[in-house]
mmCIF file with all atom_site columns, C-alpha atoms and ligand atoms in Angstrom:
data_model
loop_
_atom_site.group_PDB
_atom_site.id
_atom_site.type_symbol
_atom_site.label_atom_id
_atom_site.label_alt_id
_atom_site.label_comp_id
_atom_site.label_asym_id
_atom_site.label_entity_id
_atom_site.label_seq_id
_atom_site.pdbx_PDB_ins_code
_atom_site.Cartn_x
_atom_site.Cartn_y
_atom_site.Cartn_z
_atom_site.occupancy
_atom_site.B_iso_or_equiv
_atom_site.pdbx_formal_charge
_atom_site.auth_seq_id
_atom_site.auth_comp_id
_atom_site.auth_asym_id
_atom_site.auth_atom_id
_atom_site.pdbx_PDB_model_num
ATOM   1   C  CA  . MET A 1 1   ? 5.372   31.531  72.944 1.00 57.00 ? 1   MET A CA  1
ATOM   2   C  CA  . MET A 1 2   ? 2.114   33.001  73.366 1.00 61.00 ? 2   MET A CA  1
ATOM   3   C  CA  . VAL A 1 3   ? 3.621   36.507  73.747 1.00 66.00 ? 3   VAL A CA  1
ATOM   4   C  CA  . LEU A 1 4   ? 5.084   35.972  70.561 1.00 65.00 ? 4   LEU A CA  1
ATOM   5   C  CA  . ARG A 1 5   ? 1.730   34.744  68.560 1.00 62.00 ? 5   ARG A CA  1
ATOM   6   C  CA  . ARG A 1 6   ? -0.064  37.586  70.091 1.00 62.00 ? 6   ARG A CA  1
ATOM   7   C  CA  . ARG A 1 7   ? 2.211   40.346  68.761 1.00 64.00 ? 7   ARG A CA  1
ATOM   8   C  CA  . ARG A 1 8   ? 1.845   38.697  65.580 1.00 62.00 ? 8   ARG A CA  1
ATOM   9   C  CA  . LEU A 1 9   ? -1.710  39.137  65.485 1.00 60.00 ? 9   LEU A CA  1
ATOM   10  C  CA  . ALA A 1 10  ? -1.744  42.361  66.683 1.00 65.00 ? 10  ALA A CA  1
ATOM   11  C  CA  . GLN A 1 11  ? 0.923   43.285  63.552 1.00 62.00 ? 11  GLN A CA  1
ATOM   12  C  CA  . ALA A 1 12  ? -1.248  41.697  60.748 1.00 60.00 ? 12  ALA A CA  1
ATOM   13  C  CA  . GLY A 1 13  ? -4.427  43.423  62.381 1.00 60.00 ? 13  GLY A CA  1
ATOM   14  C  CA  . ALA A 1 14  ? -2.771  46.987  62.032 1.00 61.00 ? 14  ALA A CA  1
ATOM   15  C  CA  . LEU A 1 15  ? -1.199  45.958  58.790 1.00 56.00 ? 15  LEU A CA  1
ATOM   16  C  CA  . GLY A 1 16  ? -4.768  44.907  57.645 1.00 57.00 ? 16  GLY A CA  1
ATOM   17  C  CA  . VAL A 1 17  ? -6.435  48.146  58.905 1.00 56.00 ? 17  VAL A CA  1
ATOM   18  C  CA  . PHE A 1 18  ? -3.308  50.331  56.895 1.00 54.00 ? 18  PHE A CA  1
ATOM   19  C  CA  . THR A 1 19  ? -3.935  48.182  53.655 1.00 53.00 ? 19  THR A CA  1
ATOM   20  C  CA  . ALA A 1 20  ? -8.003  49.089  53.954 1.00 54.00 ? 20  ALA A CA  1
ATOM   21  C  CA  . THR A 1 21  ? -7.364  52.504  54.377 1.00 54.00 ? 21  THR A CA  1
ATOM   22  C  CA  . ALA A 1 22  ? -4.628  52.676  51.371 1.00 52.00 ? 22  ALA A CA  1
ATOM   23  C  CA  . VAL A 1 23  ? -7.345  50.696  49.372 1.00 51.00 ? 23  VAL A CA  1
ATOM   24  C  CA  . ALA A 1 24  ? -10.080 53.589  49.973 1.00 52.00 ? 24  ALA A CA  1
ATOM   25  C  CA  . LEU A 1 25  ? -8.148  56.279  49.692 1.00 50.00 ? 25  LEU A CA  1
ATOM   26  C  CA  . THR A 1 26  ? -6.535  55.044  46.474 1.00 50.00 ? 26  THR A CA  1
ATOM   27  C  CA  . GLY A 1 27  ? -10.095 54.431  45.420 1.00 50.00 ? 27  GLY A CA  1
ATOM   28  C  CA  . ALA A 1 28  ? -10.977 58.133  45.598 1.00 48.00 ? 28  ALA A CA  1
ATOM   29  C  CA  . PRO A 1 29  ? -9.663  59.331  42.543 1.00 49.00 ? 29  PRO A CA  1
ATOM   30  C  CA  . ALA A 1 30  ? -11.728 56.822  40.281 1.00 49.00 ? 30  ALA A CA  1
ATOM   31  C  CA  . ALA A 1 31  ? -15.026 58.479  42.248 1.00 51.00 ? 31  ALA A CA  1
ATOM   32  C  CA  . ALA A 1 32  ? -14.112 62.344  41.344 1.00 70.00 ? 32  ALA A CA  1
ATOM   33  C  CA  . HIS A 1 33  ? -15.018 62.253  38.084 1.00 90.00 ? 33  HIS A CA  1
ATOM   34  C  CA  . VAL A 1 34  ? -16.942 64.882  36.494 1.00 94.00 ? 34  VAL A CA  1
ATOM   35  C  CA  . THR A 1 35  ? -20.118 65.667  38.790 1.00 95.00 ? 35  THR A CA  1
ATOM   36  C  CA  . VAL A 1 36  ? -22.634 68.033  39.173 1.00 96.00 ? 36  VAL A CA  1
ATOM   37  C  CA  . SER A 1 37  ? -23.733 70.051  42.726 1.00 97.00 ? 37  SER A CA  1
ATOM   38  C  CA  . PRO A 1 38  ? -27.160 71.508  42.875 1.00 97.00 ? 38  PRO A CA  1
ATOM   39  C  CA  . SER A 1 39  ? -27.316 74.256  45.281 1.00 95.00 ? 39  SER A CA  1
ATOM   40  C  CA  . VAL A 1 40  ? -31.109 73.066  45.922 1.00 94.00 ? 40  VAL A CA  1
ATOM   41  C  CA  . THR A 1 41  ? -32.663 70.045  44.157 1.00 95.00 ? 41  THR A CA  1
ATOM   42  C  CA  . THR A 1 42  ? -36.229 71.267  44.503 1.00 94.00 ? 42  THR A CA  1
ATOM   43  C  CA  . ALA A 1 43  ? -38.748 70.646  41.931 1.00 94.00 ? 43  ALA A CA  1
ATOM   44  C  CA  . GLY A 1 44  ? -39.672 74.024  40.125 1.00 92.00 ? 44  GLY A CA  1
ATOM   45  C  CA  . SER A 1 45  ? -36.954 76.004  41.906 1.00 93.00 ? 45  SER A CA  1
ATOM   46  C  CA  . TYR A 1 46  ? -34.336 78.468  41.002 1.00 93.00 ? 46  TYR A CA  1
ATOM   47  C  CA  . THR A 1 47  ? -30.803 76.209  41.322 1.00 97.00 ? 47  THR A CA  1
ATOM   48  C  CA  . VAL A 1 48  ? -27.061 77.100  40.595 1.00 98.00 ? 48  VAL A CA  1
ATOM   49  C  CA  . LEU A 1 49  ? -25.776 73.505  39.250 1.00 98.00 ? 49  LEU A CA  1
ATOM   50  C  CA  . THR A 1 50  ? -21.712 73.509  40.108 1.00 98.00 ? 50  THR A CA  1
ATOM   51  C  CA  . PHE A 1 51  ? -19.854 71.163  37.803 1.00 98.00 ? 51  PHE A CA  1
ATOM   52  C  CA  . GLY A 1 52  ? -16.779 70.095  38.689 1.00 97.00 ? 52  GLY A CA  1
ATOM   53  C  CA  . VAL A 1 53  ? -13.575 69.045  36.634 1.00 97.00 ? 53  VAL A CA  1
ATOM   54  C  CA  . PRO A 1 54  ? -11.316 67.245  39.018 1.00 96.00 ? 54  PRO A CA  1
ATOM   55  C  CA  . HIS A 1 55  ? -8.864  65.648  36.434 1.00 96.00 ? 55  HIS A CA  1
ATOM   56  C  CA  . GLY A 1 56  ? -7.685  65.845  32.807 1.00 96.00 ? 56  GLY A CA  1
ATOM   57  C  CA  . CYS A 1 57  ? -8.543  62.781  30.124 1.00 95.00 ? 57  CYS A CA  1
ATOM   58  C  CA  . ASP A 1 58  ? -5.439  60.289  31.702 1.00 89.00 ? 58  ASP A CA  1
ATOM   59  C  CA  . LYS A 1 59  ? -2.740  62.691  32.039 1.00 94.00 ? 59  LYS A CA  1
ATOM   60  C  CA  . SER A 1 60  ? -3.591  65.326  29.233 1.00 97.00 ? 60  SER A CA  1
ATOM   61  C  CA  . ALA A 1 61  ? -4.973  68.733  30.032 1.00 98.00 ? 61  ALA A CA  1
ATOM   62  C  CA  . THR A 1 62  ? -8.647  69.444  29.410 1.00 98.00 ? 62  THR A CA  1
ATOM   63  C  CA  . THR A 1 63  ? -9.322  72.311  26.365 1.00 98.00 ? 63  THR A CA  1
ATOM   64  C  CA  . LYS A 1 64  ? -13.223 72.198  26.345 1.00 98.00 ? 64  LYS A CA  1
ATOM   65  C  CA  . VAL A 1 65  ? -16.156 70.940  28.536 1.00 98.00 ? 65  VAL A CA  1
ATOM   66  C  CA  . SER A 1 66  ? -19.235 70.852  26.844 1.00 98.00 ? 66  SER A CA  1
ATOM   67  C  CA  . ILE A 1 67  ? -22.415 70.315  28.830 1.00 98.00 ? 67  ILE A CA  1
ATOM   68  C  CA  . LYS A 1 68  ? -25.595 69.069  27.319 1.00 98.00 ? 68  LYS A CA  1
ATOM   69  C  CA  . MET A 1 69  ? -28.967 70.079  29.226 1.00 98.00 ? 69  MET A CA  1
ATOM   70  C  CA  . PRO A 1 70  ? -32.062 67.955  29.881 1.00 97.00 ? 70  PRO A CA  1
ATOM   71  C  CA  . GLU A 1 71  ? -35.133 68.318  27.287 1.00 94.00 ? 71  GLU A CA  1
ATOM   72  C  CA  . GLN A 1 72  ? -37.174 69.991  30.288 1.00 93.00 ? 72  GLN A CA  1
ATOM   73  C  CA  . ILE A 1 73  ? -34.734 72.726  30.587 1.00 95.00 ? 73  ILE A CA  1
ATOM   74  C  CA  . VAL A 1 74  ? -35.424 75.786  28.704 1.00 93.00 ? 74  VAL A CA  1
ATOM   75  C  CA  . SER A 1 75  ? -33.075 78.629  29.792 1.00 93.00 ? 75  SER A CA  1
ATOM   76  C  CA  . VAL A 1 76  ? -29.693 78.554  31.579 1.00 96.00 ? 76  VAL A CA  1
ATOM   77  C  CA  . THR A 1 77  ? -27.442 81.447  32.696 1.00 96.00 ? 77  THR A CA  1
ATOM   78  C  CA  . PRO A 1 78  ? -24.079 80.306  32.610 1.00 98.00 ? 78  PRO A CA  1
ATOM   79  C  CA  . THR A 1 79  ? -21.449 81.565  35.177 1.00 98.00 ? 79  THR A CA  1
ATOM   80  C  CA  . VAL A 1 80  ? -18.313 83.273  33.668 1.00 97.00 ? 80  VAL A CA  1
ATOM   81  C  CA  . ASN A 1 81  ? -15.336 81.806  34.427 1.00 97.00 ? 81  ASN A CA  1
ATOM   82  C  CA  . SER A 1 82  ? -11.928 83.828  33.717 1.00 97.00 ? 82  SER A CA  1
ATOM   83  C  CA  . ASN A 1 83  ? -10.034 80.997  32.487 1.00 97.00 ? 83  ASN A CA  1
ATOM   84  C  CA  . TRP A 1 84  ? -12.587 80.024  29.588 1.00 98.00 ? 84  TRP A CA  1
ATOM   85  C  CA  . THR A 1 85  ? -14.915 81.414  27.047 1.00 98.00 ? 85  THR A CA  1
ATOM   86  C  CA  . VAL A 1 86  ? -18.599 80.201  27.289 1.00 98.00 ? 86  VAL A CA  1
ATOM   87  C  CA  . GLN A 1 87  ? -20.901 79.751  24.268 1.00 98.00 ? 87  GLN A CA  1
ATOM   88  C  CA  . LYS A 1 88  ? -24.647 78.576  24.638 1.00 98.00 ? 88  LYS A CA  1
ATOM   89  C  CA  . VAL A 1 89  ? -25.766 76.438  21.753 1.00 98.00 ? 89  VAL A CA  1
ATOM   90  C  CA  . MET A 1 90  ? -29.593 76.932  21.011 1.00 97.00 ? 90  MET A CA  1
ATOM   91  C  CA  . ALA A 1 91  ? -32.401 75.122  19.393 1.00 96.00 ? 91  ALA A CA  1
ATOM   92  C  CA  . GLU A 1 92  ? -35.870 76.337  18.226 1.00 95.00 ? 92  GLU A CA  1
ATOM   93  C  CA  . LEU A 1 93  ? -38.498 75.661  20.549 1.00 92.00 ? 93  LEU A CA  1
ATOM   94  C  CA  . ASN A 1 94  ? -41.823 74.093  18.724 1.00 88.00 ? 94  ASN A CA  1
ATOM   95  C  CA  . PRO A 1 95  ? -44.310 75.272  20.181 1.00 91.00 ? 95  PRO A CA  1
ATOM   96  C  CA  . PRO A 1 96  ? -42.739 77.890  21.985 1.00 90.00 ? 96  PRO A CA  1
ATOM   97  C  CA  . VAL A 1 97  ? -43.306 78.427  25.528 1.00 88.00 ? 97  VAL A CA  1
ATOM   98  C  CA  . LYS A 1 98  ? -43.848 81.565  28.053 1.00 86.00 ? 98  LYS A CA  1
ATOM   99  C  CA  . ASP A 1 99  ? -41.163 82.044  30.934 1.00 79.00 ? 99  ASP A CA  1
ATOM   100 C  CA  . SER A 1 100 ? -42.267 83.367  33.946 1.00 76.00 ? 100 SER A CA  1
ATOM   101 C  CA  . HIS A 1 101 ? -43.083 86.474  33.029 1.00 80.00 ? 101 HIS A CA  1
ATOM   102 C  CA  . GLY A 1 102 ? -45.511 85.800  30.452 1.00 85.00 ? 102 GLY A CA  1
ATOM   103 C  CA  . ASN A 1 103 ? -42.569 86.491  27.802 1.00 87.00 ? 103 ASN A CA  1
ATOM   104 C  CA  . GLU A 1 104 ? -42.713 84.279  24.805 1.00 92.00 ? 104 GLU A CA  1
ATOM   105 C  CA  . ILE A 1 105 ? -39.774 81.606  24.433 1.00 91.00 ? 105 ILE A CA  1
ATOM   106 C  CA  . THR A 1 106 ? -38.676 80.477  20.978 1.00 93.00 ? 106 THR A CA  1
ATOM   107 C  CA  . GLN A 1 107 ? -35.538 79.184  21.485 1.00 94.00 ? 107 GLN A CA  1
ATOM   108 C  CA  . ARG A 1 108 ? -33.809 76.609  24.494 1.00 95.00 ? 108 ARG A CA  1
ATOM   109 C  CA  . VAL A 1 109 ? -30.493 76.149  25.473 1.00 97.00 ? 109 VAL A CA  1
ATOM   110 C  CA  . THR A 1 110 ? -29.401 72.508  24.370 1.00 97.00 ? 110 THR A CA  1
ATOM   111 C  CA  . GLU A 1 111 ? -25.940 72.930  25.414 1.00 98.00 ? 111 GLU A CA  1
ATOM   112 C  CA  . VAL A 1 112 ? -23.299 74.817  27.284 1.00 98.00 ? 112 VAL A CA  1
ATOM   113 C  CA  . VAL A 1 113 ? -19.436 75.037  25.979 1.00 98.00 ? 113 VAL A CA  1
ATOM   114 C  CA  . TYR A 1 114 ? -16.510 75.933  28.022 1.00 98.00 ? 114 TYR A CA  1
ATOM   115 C  CA  . THR A 1 115 ? -13.405 76.831  26.031 1.00 98.00 ? 115 THR A CA  1
ATOM   116 C  CA  . ALA A 1 116 ? -9.787  76.913  27.765 1.00 98.00 ? 116 ALA A CA  1
ATOM   117 C  CA  . LYS A 1 117 ? -8.204  79.900  27.155 1.00 98.00 ? 117 LYS A CA  1
ATOM   118 C  CA  . THR A 1 118 ? -5.093  77.983  28.455 1.00 97.00 ? 118 THR A CA  1
ATOM   119 C  CA  . PRO A 1 119 ? -5.704  74.306  28.710 1.00 98.00 ? 119 PRO A CA  1
ATOM   120 C  CA  . LEU A 1 120 ? -6.512  73.263  32.396 1.00 98.00 ? 120 LEU A CA  1
ATOM   121 C  CA  . PRO A 1 121 ? -4.095  70.683  33.512 1.00 97.00 ? 121 PRO A CA  1
ATOM   122 C  CA  . ALA A 1 122 ? -4.527  67.366  34.352 1.00 96.00 ? 122 ALA A CA  1
ATOM   123 C  CA  . ASP A 1 123 ? -3.749  67.546  37.917 1.00 96.00 ? 123 ASP A CA  1
ATOM   124 C  CA  . LEU A 1 124 ? -5.890  70.812  38.779 1.00 96.00 ? 124 LEU A CA  1
ATOM   125 C  CA  . ARG A 1 125 ? -9.551  71.271  39.343 1.00 97.00 ? 125 ARG A CA  1
ATOM   126 C  CA  . ASP A 1 126 ? -11.838 73.760  37.499 1.00 97.00 ? 126 ASP A CA  1
ATOM   127 C  CA  . THR A 1 127 ? -15.879 74.532  38.142 1.00 98.00 ? 127 THR A CA  1
ATOM   128 C  CA  . PHE A 1 128 ? -18.626 75.808  35.747 1.00 98.00 ? 128 PHE A CA  1
ATOM   129 C  CA  . GLU A 1 129 ? -21.765 77.286  37.680 1.00 98.00 ? 129 GLU A CA  1
ATOM   130 C  CA  . LEU A 1 130 ? -25.029 77.301  35.818 1.00 98.00 ? 130 LEU A CA  1
ATOM   131 C  CA  . SER A 1 131 ? -27.978 79.305  36.875 1.00 97.00 ? 131 SER A CA  1
ATOM   132 C  CA  . LEU A 1 132 ? -31.635 77.563  35.664 1.00 95.00 ? 132 LEU A CA  1
ATOM   133 C  CA  . LYS A 1 133 ? -34.913 76.600  36.663 1.00 93.00 ? 133 LYS A CA  1
ATOM   134 C  CA  . LEU A 1 134 ? -35.557 73.123  37.753 1.00 95.00 ? 134 LEU A CA  1
ATOM   135 C  CA  . PRO A 1 135 ? -38.432 71.542  35.935 1.00 94.00 ? 135 PRO A CA  1
ATOM   136 C  CA  . ASP A 1 136 ? -41.784 70.810  38.207 1.00 92.00 ? 136 ASP A CA  1
ATOM   137 C  CA  . ALA A 1 137 ? -41.109 66.924  38.232 1.00 93.00 ? 137 ALA A CA  1
ATOM   138 C  CA  . ALA A 1 138 ? -40.241 65.624  41.654 1.00 94.00 ? 138 ALA A CA  1
ATOM   139 C  CA  . GLY A 1 139 ? -38.624 62.299  41.870 1.00 93.00 ? 139 GLY A CA  1
ATOM   140 C  CA  . GLU A 1 140 ? -37.139 62.311  38.603 1.00 95.00 ? 140 GLU A CA  1
ATOM   141 C  CA  . THR A 1 141 ? -33.625 62.110  37.564 1.00 94.00 ? 141 THR A CA  1
ATOM   142 C  CA  . LEU A 1 142 ? -32.014 64.887  35.547 1.00 96.00 ? 142 LEU A CA  1
ATOM   143 C  CA  . ALA A 1 143 ? -28.976 63.803  33.730 1.00 97.00 ? 143 ALA A CA  1
ATOM   144 C  CA  . PHE A 1 144 ? -26.253 66.504  31.916 1.00 97.00 ? 144 PHE A CA  1
ATOM   145 C  CA  . PRO A 1 145 ? -24.405 64.405  29.964 1.00 97.00 ? 145 PRO A CA  1
ATOM   146 C  CA  . ALA A 1 146 ? -20.813 66.377  29.581 1.00 98.00 ? 146 ALA A CA  1
ATOM   147 C  CA  . VAL A 1 147 ? -17.665 65.862  27.186 1.00 98.00 ? 147 VAL A CA  1
ATOM   148 C  CA  . GLN A 1 148 ? -14.542 66.641  28.338 1.00 98.00 ? 148 GLN A CA  1
ATOM   149 C  CA  . THR A 1 149 ? -11.728 67.189  25.621 1.00 98.00 ? 149 THR A CA  1
ATOM   150 C  CA  . CYS A 1 150 ? -8.069  67.135  25.827 1.00 98.00 ? 150 CYS A CA  1
ATOM   151 C  CA  . GLU A 1 151 ? -5.221  67.649  24.221 1.00 98.00 ? 151 GLU A CA  1
ATOM   152 C  CA  . GLN A 1 152 ? -4.932  64.306  23.681 1.00 96.00 ? 152 GLN A CA  1
ATOM   153 C  CA  . GLY A 1 153 ? -8.629  62.356  23.275 1.00 96.00 ? 153 GLY A CA  1
ATOM   154 C  CA  . GLU A 1 154 ? -11.567 63.014  25.089 1.00 96.00 ? 154 GLU A CA  1
ATOM   155 C  CA  . THR A 1 155 ? -13.892 61.612  27.893 1.00 97.00 ? 155 THR A CA  1
ATOM   156 C  CA  . PRO A 1 156 ? -17.509 61.354  27.523 1.00 97.00 ? 156 PRO A CA  1
ATOM   157 C  CA  . TRP A 1 157 ? -19.053 61.480  30.763 1.00 97.00 ? 157 TRP A CA  1
ATOM   158 C  CA  . VAL A 1 158 ? -22.136 60.269  29.317 1.00 97.00 ? 158 VAL A CA  1
ATOM   159 C  CA  . GLU A 1 159 ? -23.028 56.905  30.975 1.00 96.00 ? 159 GLU A CA  1
ATOM   160 C  CA  . MET A 1 160 ? -26.400 56.370  32.828 1.00 94.00 ? 160 MET A CA  1
ATOM   161 C  CA  . PRO A 1 161 ? -26.913 53.358  35.013 1.00 91.00 ? 161 PRO A CA  1
ATOM   162 C  CA  . ALA A 1 162 ? -29.563 50.591  34.019 1.00 92.00 ? 162 ALA A CA  1
ATOM   163 C  CA  . ALA A 1 163 ? -32.319 50.138  36.239 1.00 89.00 ? 163 ALA A CA  1
ATOM   164 C  CA  . GLY A 1 164 ? -31.324 48.821  39.596 1.00 87.00 ? 164 GLY A CA  1
ATOM   165 C  CA  . GLN A 1 165 ? -27.491 49.545  38.681 1.00 90.00 ? 165 GLN A CA  1
ATOM   166 C  CA  . ASP A 1 166 ? -25.199 51.826  40.923 1.00 88.00 ? 166 ASP A CA  1
ATOM   167 C  CA  . ALA A 1 167 ? -23.796 54.655  39.067 1.00 88.00 ? 167 ALA A CA  1
ATOM   168 C  CA  . ASP A 1 168 ? -20.633 54.063  40.648 1.00 87.00 ? 168 ASP A CA  1
ATOM   169 C  CA  . GLU A 1 169 ? -20.415 51.384  38.722 1.00 91.00 ? 169 GLU A CA  1
ATOM   170 C  CA  . LEU A 1 170 ? -19.893 53.021  35.570 1.00 93.00 ? 170 LEU A CA  1
ATOM   171 C  CA  . GLU A 1 171 ? -16.825 54.236  34.222 1.00 93.00 ? 171 GLU A CA  1
ATOM   172 C  CA  . HIS A 1 172 ? -17.837 57.452  32.653 1.00 95.00 ? 172 HIS A CA  1
ATOM   173 C  CA  . PRO A 1 173 ? -21.332 58.190  34.341 1.00 96.00 ? 173 PRO A CA  1
ATOM   174 C  CA  . ALA A 1 174 ? -22.741 61.416  33.335 1.00 96.00 ? 174 ALA A CA  1
ATOM   175 C  CA  . PRO A 1 175 ? -23.792 63.899  36.042 1.00 96.00 ? 175 PRO A CA  1
ATOM   176 C  CA  . THR A 1 176 ? -26.872 63.545  37.415 1.00 95.00 ? 176 THR A CA  1
ATOM   177 C  CA  . PHE A 1 177 ? -29.269 64.422  40.648 1.00 96.00 ? 177 PHE A CA  1
ATOM   178 C  CA  . VAL A 1 178 ? -32.832 63.534  41.436 1.00 94.00 ? 178 VAL A CA  1
ATOM   179 C  CA  . LEU A 1 179 ? -35.363 66.251  41.822 1.00 96.00 ? 179 LEU A CA  1
ATOM   180 C  CA  . THR A 1 180 ? -36.865 66.736  45.119 1.00 95.00 ? 180 THR A CA  1
ATOM   181 C  CA  . ALA A 1 181 ? -40.660 67.658  46.418 1.00 90.00 ? 181 ALA A CA  1
ATOM   182 C  CA  . LYS A 1 182 ? -41.067 71.170  47.536 1.00 82.00 ? 182 LYS A CA  1
ATOM   183 C  CA  . ALA A 1 183 ? -42.822 69.625  50.474 1.00 76.00 ? 183 ALA A CA  1
ATOM   184 C  CA  . ASP A 1 184 ? -39.744 68.007  51.406 1.00 72.00 ? 184 ASP A CA  1
ATOM   185 C  CA  . ALA A 1 185 ? -37.759 71.568  51.277 1.00 70.00 ? 185 ALA A CA  1
ATOM   186 C  CA  . ASP A 1 186 ? -40.543 73.001  53.308 1.00 71.00 ? 186 ASP A CA  1
ATOM   187 C  CA  . ALA A 1 187 ? -40.211 70.461  55.920 1.00 76.00 ? 187 ALA A CA  1
ATOM   188 C  CA  . GLU A 1 188 ? -36.235 70.433  56.128 1.00 65.00 ? 188 GLU A CA  1
ATOM   189 C  CA  . GLU A 1 189 ? -36.436 74.488  56.299 1.00 68.00 ? 189 GLU A CA  1
ATOM   190 C  CA  . ALA A 1 190 ? -39.021 73.974  59.201 1.00 74.00 ? 190 ALA A CA  1
ATOM   191 C  CA  . ALA A 1 191 ? -36.876 71.586  60.808 1.00 71.00 ? 191 ALA A CA  1
ATOM   192 C  CA  . VAL A 1 192 ? -33.610 73.796  60.939 1.00 66.00 ? 192 VAL A CA  1
ATOM   193 C  CA  . GLN A 1 193 ? -35.535 77.210  61.920 1.00 59.00 ? 193 GLN A CA  1
ATOM   194 C  CA  . PRO A 1 194 ? -33.744 78.753  64.619 1.00 60.00 ? 194 PRO A CA  1
ATOM   195 C  CA  . VAL A 1 195 ? -35.436 79.241  67.975 1.00 57.00 ? 195 VAL A CA  1
ATOM   196 C  CA  . SER A 1 196 ? -35.392 82.710  68.181 1.00 57.00 ? 196 SER A CA  1
ATOM   197 C  CA  . GLN A 1 197 ? -37.975 83.211  64.984 1.00 52.00 ? 197 GLN A CA  1
ATOM   198 C  CA  . THR A 1 198 ? -40.385 80.698  66.365 1.00 52.00 ? 198 THR A CA  1
ATOM   199 C  CA  . THR A 1 199 ? -40.698 81.268  70.403 1.00 52.00 ? 199 THR A CA  1
ATOM   200 C  CA  . GLU A 1 200 ? -42.683 84.151  71.509 1.00 52.00 ? 200 GLU A CA  1
ATOM   201 C  CA  . GLU A 1 201 ? -40.576 86.913  73.840 1.00 51.00 ? 201 GLU A CA  1
ATOM   202 C  CA  . PRO A 1 202 ? -40.428 85.071  77.068 1.00 52.00 ? 202 PRO A CA  1
ATOM   203 C  CA  . ALA A 1 203 ? -42.522 86.887  80.076 1.00 53.00 ? 203 ALA A CA  1
ATOM   204 C  CA  . GLY A 1 204 ? -40.006 88.623  82.148 1.00 53.00 ? 204 GLY A CA  1
ATOM   205 C  CA  . GLY A 1 205 ? -37.234 87.377  79.389 1.00 54.00 ? 205 GLY A CA  1
ATOM   206 C  CA  . THR A 1 206 ? -34.430 90.012  77.500 1.00 56.00 ? 206 THR A CA  1
ATOM   207 C  CA  . GLY A 1 207 ? -37.173 92.992  76.789 1.00 67.00 ? 207 GLY A CA  1
ATOM   208 C  CA  . VAL A 1 208 ? -36.929 93.775  80.524 1.00 74.00 ? 208 VAL A CA  1
ATOM   209 C  CA  . VAL A 1 209 ? -33.068 93.191  80.795 1.00 75.00 ? 209 VAL A CA  1
ATOM   210 C  CA  . GLY A 1 210 ? -33.250 95.657  77.970 1.00 78.00 ? 210 GLY A CA  1
ATOM   211 C  CA  . TRP A 1 211 ? -35.031 98.323  79.410 1.00 77.00 ? 211 TRP A CA  1
ATOM   212 C  CA  . ILE A 1 212 ? -32.637 98.256  82.478 1.00 84.00 ? 212 ILE A CA  1
ATOM   213 C  CA  . ALA A 1 213 ? -29.800 98.233  80.237 1.00 83.00 ? 213 ALA A CA  1
ATOM   214 C  CA  . LEU A 1 214 ? -31.230 101.320 78.279 1.00 83.00 ? 214 LEU A CA  1
ATOM   215 C  CA  . VAL A 1 215 ? -32.224 103.072 81.772 1.00 87.00 ? 215 VAL A CA  1
ATOM   216 C  CA  . LEU A 1 216 ? -28.888 102.524 83.281 1.00 84.00 ? 216 LEU A CA  1
ATOM   217 C  CA  . GLY A 1 217 ? -27.390 103.759 80.060 1.00 85.00 ? 217 GLY A CA  1
ATOM   218 C  CA  . ALA A 1 218 ? -29.118 106.803 80.129 1.00 87.00 ? 218 ALA A CA  1
ATOM   219 C  CA  . LEU A 1 219 ? -28.247 107.447 83.767 1.00 85.00 ? 219 LEU A CA  1
ATOM   220 C  CA  . GLY A 1 220 ? -24.616 106.944 83.050 1.00 86.00 ? 220 GLY A CA  1
ATOM   221 C  CA  . LEU A 1 221 ? -25.094 109.808 80.594 1.00 82.00 ? 221 LEU A CA  1
ATOM   222 C  CA  . VAL A 1 222 ? -26.777 111.920 82.906 1.00 86.00 ? 222 VAL A CA  1
ATOM   223 C  CA  . ALA A 1 223 ? -23.919 111.460 85.615 1.00 86.00 ? 223 ALA A CA  1
ATOM   224 C  CA  . GLY A 1 224 ? -21.805 112.105 83.485 1.00 83.00 ? 224 GLY A CA  1
ATOM   225 C  CA  . GLY A 1 225 ? -22.773 115.395 82.325 1.00 85.00 ? 225 GLY A CA  1
ATOM   226 C  CA  . LEU A 1 226 ? -23.424 116.456 85.582 1.00 84.00 ? 226 LEU A CA  1
ATOM   227 C  CA  . ALA A 1 227 ? -19.634 115.804 86.407 1.00 84.00 ? 227 ALA A CA  1
ATOM   228 C  CA  . LEU A 1 228 ? -18.546 117.398 83.126 1.00 81.00 ? 228 LEU A CA  1
ATOM   229 C  CA  . LEU A 1 229 ? -20.288 120.300 84.357 1.00 82.00 ? 229 LEU A CA  1
ATOM   230 C  CA  . ARG A 1 230 ? -18.929 120.656 87.577 1.00 79.00 ? 230 ARG A CA  1
ATOM   231 C  CA  . THR A 1 231 ? -15.405 120.091 86.596 1.00 82.00 ? 231 THR A CA  1
ATOM   232 C  CA  . ARG A 1 232 ? -16.007 123.102 84.556 1.00 75.00 ? 232 ARG A CA  1
ATOM   233 C  CA  . LYS A 1 233 ? -17.675 125.155 87.558 1.00 75.00 ? 233 LYS A CA  1
ATOM   234 C  CA  . ALA A 1 234 ? -14.360 124.480 89.594 1.00 76.00 ? 234 ALA A CA  1
ATOM   235 C  CA  . ALA A 1 235 ? -12.057 125.340 87.044 1.00 68.00 ? 235 ALA A CA  1
HETATM 236 CU CU1 . CU  B 2 .   ? -12.510 60.623  37.488 1.00 80.67 ? 301 CU  B CU1 1
#
């Protein structure tokens, strides 16, 4: 009796684990929305933003993706993608600003539009990379509202969470990320410094070994040369 009950309990436990895993796995697609992955998030630095389009509008293939730029971003260099044509939508900048080379910029990029040469099937993924300079506003959230147009319908990835709300609760969250402070980036970099670059050459360390190897190598050469000479003489 006791054994039977224990077996039932174990089976129930296993079933529980299986179900939890299944739910977690099935939940994954919902989280795979149009997102942005910055190469760096450091305020004021250059970065490459990768926008991923992991699925269509329900079962419909994607024909166009337009990505809006935050106000603070002035110029953008989109990466070409052979499946798509790319267009930059410009707007007047009033007043004009100066770029890092002192050149006057009178227009800013408000939107980047990728149009499919052949529609992207709903079960395939593609990515778009934009190179740009991040604004000097550490701690600020940058949002890139994107509209995904499909053969049937469209999906506006433009929702922003209310204060204190988790973006995961939104059905169509806008791609966003938070700018980080340069100090954090420097600290992070210092933390991952490879040992070899920071430490002094240990006394009697690898330098000496190097010298020995060199001398031995030279000796080997000389010996080899002598042997060659000897054989030639003998011949
Ligand atoms: Cu999704």
